[in-house]
Amino acid sequence: MRAKLGPIGVVFREGRVIGKRTESWFAMNGGEGVYSYTKNSSFQREAASIVQEMIDEEIANKLDVKTLISSTSNTFRLVDMGCSVGPNTFIAVQNVIDAMKKKYQSQCQSHGTISQMLDFQVFFNDQASNDFNLLFASLPPERPYFAAGVPGSFHRRLFPSSSLHFAYSSIAIHWLSRVPKQVLDKNCPAWNKGRIHYTNAPREVVNAYEAQFAADMDAFFNARAKELLVGGMMVLIVSTVQDGMPQKAFNGRCEVLGSCLVDMANVGLITEDQVDAFNLPMYSPSPIEMTKAIERNGCFSIERMVLNKPTSWIKNPFAMQMHFRAGTEGLIAKHFGTKIIDELFDRFLKKIKEFYDNLESNYEQGGLLFVSLKRKK
């Protein structure tokens, strides 16, 4: 997913222009080319598969499918927020549906009833600039569900009140709704001059990112609290940093990319002002931060929260370059133009090769946070 960003990284609110910049949208690389998200998202797929057994267990043990369905209709509605394009989202929703079917059938059998086959409606959500054409062209032809696309930021309402049974998001909510305005303000202590992220930045910059993430999570949980039925479930898979680890030292790839942009400014390929006006809108929270955000909302019970240490690593520098390019190229091109992209990522690859061992060690500070929530009464 996805941030809604202006040409120099400033976000605009729901169709309205703030200041003099024009609105634009950012999504993962579309299409099926060599730099596409489709071709370079195996890491996200592996990450989601790590927690699949826990999702199955949560549905089997915590979700009262029969009651949820009987209180509305025979249709079970679920959403993947920040779906991007296939195939990852199709695998994820199919796994959820399979678990739902098993739970519904077991509940009906235990009550001595004959179950009518459930209908499933799946909503695929991402920013409006997401490649929905490819998404729908790639839908499994024999899918056991009705599919619909829902464009828009998951930091706001997307669905009618009490209309969803299950919400899912995997490695998406680390994308902020906007770059913190303080890091772009030359008169603010948090001005992030010469950097594009909070990695190894002053504490004021880290604080600005933390505050933006907290505000985004408040909006996210407020929206989902209205959309989910009481008793409905939400599962989040979050890119995270372990409790107690210094936030500012976590994402080395961002720091490497920033240093490449600085080098390009030094030789006149871009300007220093362009670099100073660009920041990446991504933040990896700690489990404590996620817990606080959920508790501030108060509408969800935490059924399960598990930090999974990384079990896989992007296997080599070239794979890391392709993975990172698929996720950030659109945002970078919108700000700097398309002409610098190949040069930038060639430089990125060279530096990744040089610092790969340090980046791999840095990666061990993070993990995948599995969060299972239930909508309270």
Short mmCIF file of C-alpha atoms in Angstrom, two decimals, residues 215-350:
data_model
loop_
_atom_site.label_atom_id
_atom_site.label_comp_id
_atom_site.label_asym_id
_atom_site.label_seq_id
_atom_site.Cartn_x
_atom_site.Cartn_y
_atom_site.Cartn_z
CA ALA A 215 -2.15 9.14 14.32
CA ASP A 216 -2.50 6.82 11.32
CA MET A 217 -3.23 3.82 13.52
CA ASP A 218 -5.88 5.80 15.40
CA ALA A 219 -7.59 6.54 12.08
CA PHE A 220 -7.13 2.95 10.90
CA PHE A 221 -8.65 1.33 13.98
CA ASN A 222 -11.46 3.87 14.21
CA ALA A 223 -12.47 3.05 10.64
CA ARG A 224 -12.29 -0.72 11.11
CA ALA A 225 -14.23 -0.52 14.39
CA LYS A 226 -17.16 0.94 12.45
CA GLU A 227 -16.92 -1.46 9.53
CA LEU A 228 -16.54 -4.79 11.36
CA LEU A 229 -19.48 -6.59 12.88
CA VAL A 230 -19.36 -7.27 16.61
CA GLY A 231 -17.57 -10.60 16.89
CA GLY A 232 -15.77 -10.05 13.59
CA MET A 233 -12.04 -10.62 13.34
CA MET A 234 -9.07 -8.69 12.01
CA VAL A 235 -5.66 -10.20 11.34
CA LEU A 236 -2.64 -7.98 10.77
CA ILE A 237 0.85 -9.05 9.73
CA VAL A 238 3.14 -6.16 10.50
CA SER A 239 6.77 -5.47 9.67
CA THR A 240 8.11 -4.67 13.12
CA VAL A 241 11.13 -3.83 15.22
CA GLN A 242 11.61 -5.68 18.48
CA ASP A 243 10.78 -3.95 21.75
CA GLY A 244 13.83 -2.21 23.13
CA MET A 245 15.63 -1.96 19.80
CA PRO A 246 16.54 1.58 18.67
CA GLN A 247 14.07 2.60 15.98
CA LYS A 248 16.53 4.89 14.28
CA ALA A 249 18.92 2.07 13.40
CA PHE A 250 16.45 -0.40 11.95
CA ASN A 251 15.98 0.05 8.20
CA GLY A 252 19.41 0.12 6.63
CA ARG A 253 18.07 -0.13 3.07
CA CYS A 254 16.47 3.30 3.42
CA GLU A 255 19.75 4.75 4.63
CA VAL A 256 21.63 3.22 1.70
CA LEU A 257 19.08 4.59 -0.77
CA GLY A 258 19.35 8.01 0.82
CA SER A 259 23.14 7.98 0.54
CA CYS A 260 22.83 7.15 -3.17
CA LEU A 261 20.57 10.15 -3.68
CA VAL A 262 23.04 12.38 -1.82
CA ASP A 263 25.86 11.08 -4.05
CA MET A 264 23.80 11.89 -7.14
CA ALA A 265 23.14 15.39 -5.83
CA ASN A 266 26.88 15.87 -5.28
CA VAL A 267 27.58 15.22 -8.96
CA GLY A 268 24.68 17.34 -10.19
CA LEU A 269 22.29 14.61 -11.37
CA ILE A 270 19.65 15.92 -8.98
CA THR A 271 19.61 18.88 -6.59
CA GLU A 272 20.30 18.99 -2.89
CA ASP A 273 16.92 20.67 -2.36
CA GLN A 274 15.20 17.74 -4.06
CA VAL A 275 16.84 15.31 -1.66
CA ASP A 276 16.01 17.44 1.38
CA ALA A 277 12.37 17.59 0.28
CA PHE A 278 12.01 13.81 -0.09
CA ASN A 279 11.26 11.33 2.71
CA LEU A 280 9.96 7.78 2.63
CA PRO A 281 6.55 7.40 4.33
CA MET A 282 7.20 4.08 6.07
CA TYR A 283 7.50 3.17 9.73
CA SER A 284 8.00 -0.19 11.43
CA PRO A 285 6.40 -0.17 14.90
CA SER A 286 7.34 -2.20 17.94
CA PRO A 287 4.87 -4.64 19.55
CA ILE A 288 4.43 -2.14 22.40
CA GLU A 289 3.44 0.60 19.96
CA MET A 290 0.89 -1.67 18.29
CA THR A 291 -0.55 -2.67 21.65
CA LYS A 292 -0.93 0.97 22.69
CA ALA A 293 -2.67 1.86 19.43
CA ILE A 294 -5.17 -0.98 19.86
CA GLU A 295 -5.81 -0.09 23.49
CA ARG A 296 -6.32 3.60 22.65
CA ASN A 297 -9.10 2.60 20.31
CA GLY A 298 -10.75 0.30 22.83
CA CYS A 299 -13.02 -1.50 20.36
CA PHE A 300 -10.89 -4.61 19.85
CA SER A 301 -9.69 -7.39 22.10
CA ILE A 302 -6.20 -8.68 21.43
CA GLU A 303 -6.72 -12.39 20.91
CA ARG A 304 -3.13 -13.13 19.97
CA MET A 305 0.05 -11.17 19.36
CA VAL A 306 3.19 -13.05 18.41
CA LEU A 307 6.55 -11.71 17.28
CA ASN A 308 8.07 -14.04 14.73
CA LYS A 309 11.78 -13.72 14.27
CA PRO A 310 12.85 -13.55 10.63
CA THR A 311 13.20 -17.04 9.20
CA SER A 312 14.19 -15.91 5.75
CA TRP A 313 16.23 -13.10 4.29
CA ILE A 314 16.24 -11.68 0.80
CA LYS A 315 18.81 -14.04 -0.56
CA ASN A 316 21.29 -11.72 -2.28
CA PRO A 317 21.98 -8.05 -3.04
CA PHE A 318 20.39 -8.23 -6.49
CA ALA A 319 17.15 -9.68 -5.07
CA MET A 320 17.13 -6.94 -2.43
CA GLN A 321 17.55 -4.27 -5.09
CA MET A 322 14.66 -5.66 -7.14
CA HIS A 323 12.45 -6.05 -4.09
CA PHE A 324 13.06 -2.49 -2.93
CA ARG A 325 12.67 -1.03 -6.41
CA ALA A 326 9.31 -2.73 -6.89
CA GLY A 327 8.06 -1.10 -3.70
CA THR A 328 9.48 2.41 -4.01
CA GLU A 329 10.05 3.22 -7.68
CA GLY A 330 6.70 4.93 -8.20
CA LEU A 331 7.22 7.21 -5.23
CA ILE A 332 10.78 8.10 -6.24
CA ALA A 333 9.89 8.69 -9.88
CA LYS A 334 7.04 10.99 -8.91
CA HIS A 335 9.43 13.21 -7.00
CA PHE A 336 12.67 13.03 -8.98
CA GLY A 337 11.42 11.97 -12.42
CA THR A 338 11.85 8.67 -14.22
CA LYS A 339 15.24 9.43 -15.81
CA ILE A 340 17.21 8.85 -12.61
CA ILE A 341 15.67 5.49 -11.68
CA ASP A 342 18.10 3.12 -13.42
CA GLU A 343 21.13 5.12 -12.29
CA LEU A 344 19.83 5.30 -8.72
CA PHE A 345 19.23 1.58 -8.37
CA ASP A 346 22.52 0.70 -10.07
CA ARG A 347 24.21 2.74 -7.35
CA PHE A 348 21.95 1.15 -4.74
CA LEU A 349 22.99 -2.34 -5.84
CA LYS A 350 26.70 -1.47 -5.60
#
